[in-house]
């Protein structure tokens, strides 16, 4: 009889331990997610490089800011750029910043074929140290972040977003 009682106690203790581990894991994940979201609420002061190697800070840009983490070979990124052309026509106070970890030469070749990024308010930056991608925990492209004129996060979108949805969001903070 005693061995059965010990087995029951062991099973009960194991079940309680598993439940406690799951609760701890859930709370830890929730707290980590909250901390990440808090970090993103304001535009970080992380320097970026233009394709000529000049460093600049996104906080220096005036007006609305749309950050587009992108890969020039990504089909959805190409669709996103086409929709951004529509968005650009409606907002003069918007800076569209393409952010890519790709080699500078590849980005320069891309700009030569994509005139959208030859506008002073539309440009590609080189995140060669992955500082921005790491800060935002970018796992997919395109990945969009919209900041208002005071550098507060308005919207974050993982994946492609159609022009009409982007325009609607931007109009709410214009």
Short mmCIF file of C-alpha atoms in Angstrom, two decimals:
data_model
loop_
_atom_site.label_atom_id
_atom_site.label_comp_id
_atom_site.label_asym_id
_atom_site.label_seq_id
_atom_site.Cartn_x
_atom_site.Cartn_y
_atom_site.Cartn_z
CA UNK A 1 0.00 0.00 0.00
CA UNK A 2 2.75 2.44 0.86
CA UNK A 3 4.34 2.33 -2.63
CA UNK A 4 0.98 3.25 -4.26
CA UNK A 5 0.60 6.16 -1.86
CA UNK A 6 4.13 7.37 -2.72
CA UNK A 7 3.39 7.11 -6.43
CA UNK A 8 0.21 9.15 -6.02
CA UNK A 9 2.14 11.81 -4.10
CA UNK A 10 4.85 11.85 -6.75
CA UNK A 11 2.29 12.26 -9.54
CA UNK A 12 0.52 15.04 -7.63
CA UNK A 13 3.80 16.88 -6.96
CA UNK A 14 4.78 16.47 -10.62
CA UNK A 15 1.47 17.87 -11.86
CA UNK A 16 1.72 20.83 -9.49
CA UNK A 17 5.33 21.46 -10.60
CA UNK A 18 4.31 21.40 -14.27
CA UNK A 19 1.45 23.82 -13.61
CA UNK A 20 3.77 26.18 -11.74
CA UNK A 21 6.32 26.05 -14.57
CA UNK A 22 3.63 26.84 -17.14
CA UNK A 23 2.28 29.74 -15.07
CA UNK A 24 5.80 31.12 -14.61
CA UNK A 25 6.49 30.77 -18.34
CA UNK A 26 3.24 32.54 -19.24
CA UNK A 27 3.91 35.42 -16.84
CA UNK A 28 7.52 35.75 -18.01
CA UNK A 29 6.46 35.79 -21.68
CA UNK A 30 3.75 38.36 -20.96
CA UNK A 31 6.18 40.64 -19.10
CA UNK A 32 8.77 40.33 -21.87
CA UNK A 33 6.17 41.19 -24.50
CA UNK A 34 5.08 44.24 -22.50
CA UNK A 35 8.69 45.42 -22.19
CA UNK A 36 9.25 45.02 -25.94
CA UNK A 37 6.07 46.94 -26.77
CA UNK A 38 7.08 49.73 -24.38
CA UNK A 39 10.49 50.02 -26.12
CA UNK A 40 8.78 50.47 -29.48
CA UNK A 41 6.38 53.20 -28.39
CA UNK A 42 8.92 55.89 -29.16
CA UNK A 43 11.28 56.05 -32.10
CA UNK A 44 14.64 54.75 -30.88
CA UNK A 45 17.77 56.85 -31.10
CA UNK A 46 19.65 54.34 -33.20
CA UNK A 47 21.84 55.76 -35.94
CA UNK A 48 21.34 54.56 -39.49
CA UNK A 49 23.55 54.89 -42.54
CA UNK A 50 22.54 56.11 -45.95
CA UNK A 51 24.06 54.35 -48.93
CA UNK A 52 26.96 56.81 -49.02
CA UNK A 53 27.95 55.87 -45.47
CA UNK A 54 26.60 59.04 -43.83
CA UNK A 55 25.04 58.51 -40.42
CA UNK A 56 21.73 60.08 -39.46
CA UNK A 57 19.07 59.73 -36.80
CA UNK A 58 15.42 59.02 -37.62
CA UNK A 59 14.40 61.41 -34.85
CA UNK A 60 15.69 64.27 -37.00
CA UNK A 61 13.05 63.63 -39.67
CA UNK A 62 10.05 65.96 -39.54
CA UNK A 63 6.43 64.87 -39.83
CA UNK A 64 5.08 61.34 -40.10
CA UNK A 65 7.53 58.49 -40.51
CA UNK A 66 6.93 55.14 -42.16
CA UNK A 67 9.70 52.62 -41.60
CA UNK A 68 9.72 49.68 -44.01
CA UNK A 69 12.02 46.80 -43.17
CA UNK A 70 12.55 45.24 -46.56
CA UNK A 71 14.52 42.92 -48.76
CA UNK A 72 14.89 43.89 -52.42
CA UNK A 73 14.36 40.27 -53.51
CA UNK A 74 11.17 39.84 -51.49
CA UNK A 75 8.07 39.68 -53.70
CA UNK A 76 5.82 41.08 -50.95
CA UNK A 77 8.26 43.94 -50.42
CA UNK A 78 7.95 44.77 -54.12
CA UNK A 79 4.15 44.82 -53.77
CA UNK A 80 4.54 47.02 -50.71
CA UNK A 81 6.67 49.52 -52.61
CA UNK A 82 4.02 49.74 -55.33
CA UNK A 83 1.40 50.57 -52.68
CA UNK A 84 3.74 53.08 -51.06
CA UNK A 85 3.80 54.97 -54.34
CA UNK A 86 0.04 55.51 -53.92
CA UNK A 87 0.51 56.54 -50.30
CA UNK A 88 3.30 58.99 -51.24
CA UNK A 89 0.94 60.90 -53.55
CA UNK A 90 -1.36 61.75 -50.65
CA UNK A 91 1.07 62.80 -47.91
CA UNK A 92 3.69 65.53 -48.23
CA UNK A 93 4.54 65.40 -44.52
CA UNK A 94 5.56 61.72 -44.64
CA UNK A 95 9.08 60.30 -44.74
CA UNK A 96 9.27 56.74 -46.05
CA UNK A 97 12.42 54.98 -44.92
CA UNK A 98 13.35 51.61 -46.36
CA UNK A 99 15.61 49.71 -43.97
CA UNK A 100 17.60 46.76 -45.24
CA UNK A 101 20.45 44.58 -44.08
CA UNK A 102 21.43 43.72 -47.65
CA UNK A 103 24.86 44.67 -48.99
CA UNK A 104 25.19 48.32 -49.99
CA UNK A 105 26.03 47.48 -53.62
CA UNK A 106 22.84 45.45 -53.94
CA UNK A 107 20.83 48.34 -52.49
CA UNK A 108 22.48 50.80 -54.88
CA UNK A 109 21.63 48.53 -57.81
CA UNK A 110 18.05 48.36 -56.58
CA UNK A 111 17.75 52.15 -56.34
CA UNK A 112 19.00 52.43 -59.91
CA UNK A 113 16.01 50.33 -61.03
CA UNK A 114 13.42 51.69 -58.54
CA UNK A 115 12.94 55.46 -58.93
CA UNK A 116 10.64 55.60 -55.88
CA UNK A 117 13.68 55.83 -53.62
CA UNK A 118 15.20 58.76 -55.52
CA UNK A 119 12.96 61.22 -53.68
CA UNK A 120 14.29 63.23 -50.71
CA UNK A 121 11.36 61.97 -48.60
CA UNK A 122 11.79 58.32 -49.69
CA UNK A 123 15.11 56.67 -49.09
CA UNK A 124 16.78 53.38 -48.25
CA UNK A 125 19.11 52.95 -45.33
CA UNK A 126 21.65 50.27 -44.63
CA UNK A 127 21.26 48.57 -41.25
CA UNK A 128 24.65 46.89 -41.54
CA UNK A 129 24.97 46.09 -37.82
CA UNK A 130 21.32 44.94 -37.62
CA UNK A 131 20.76 47.42 -34.80
CA UNK A 132 17.31 48.42 -36.00
CA UNK A 133 16.27 44.91 -36.99
CA UNK A 134 17.39 43.59 -33.60
CA UNK A 135 15.71 46.43 -31.71
CA UNK A 136 12.39 45.81 -33.47
CA UNK A 137 12.86 42.02 -33.48
CA UNK A 138 12.20 41.87 -37.20
CA UNK A 139 11.55 38.34 -38.34
CA UNK A 140 9.85 38.92 -41.67
CA UNK A 141 9.73 41.44 -44.49
CA UNK A 142 8.05 43.67 -45.21
CA UNK A 143 7.59 44.94 -41.68
CA UNK A 144 6.03 48.39 -41.30
CA UNK A 145 6.19 50.85 -38.43
CA UNK A 146 4.32 54.15 -38.50
CA UNK A 147 5.37 56.99 -36.20
CA UNK A 148 3.62 60.34 -35.78
CA UNK A 149 5.33 63.73 -35.90
CA UNK A 150 6.21 63.43 -32.18
CA UNK A 151 7.95 60.09 -32.86
CA UNK A 152 5.31 57.96 -31.12
CA UNK A 153 4.42 54.57 -32.57
CA UNK A 154 1.01 54.57 -34.23
CA UNK A 155 0.99 51.17 -35.93
CA UNK A 156 3.18 48.13 -36.41
CA UNK A 157 2.44 45.61 -39.13
CA UNK A 158 4.30 42.39 -39.86
CA UNK A 159 3.84 41.67 -43.53
CA UNK A 160 2.31 43.42 -46.51
CA UNK A 161 -0.27 46.18 -45.96
CA UNK A 162 -2.43 47.55 -48.76
CA UNK A 163 -2.32 51.24 -49.63
CA UNK A 164 -5.91 51.97 -48.59
CA UNK A 165 -5.29 50.65 -45.08
CA UNK A 166 -2.04 52.62 -44.78
CA UNK A 167 -3.74 55.78 -45.99
CA UNK A 168 -6.57 55.34 -43.47
CA UNK A 169 -4.09 54.95 -40.62
CA UNK A 170 -2.01 57.95 -41.71
CA UNK A 171 -5.10 60.15 -42.05
CA UNK A 172 -5.98 59.53 -38.41
CA UNK A 173 -2.69 61.09 -37.25
CA UNK A 174 -2.02 63.63 -39.99
#
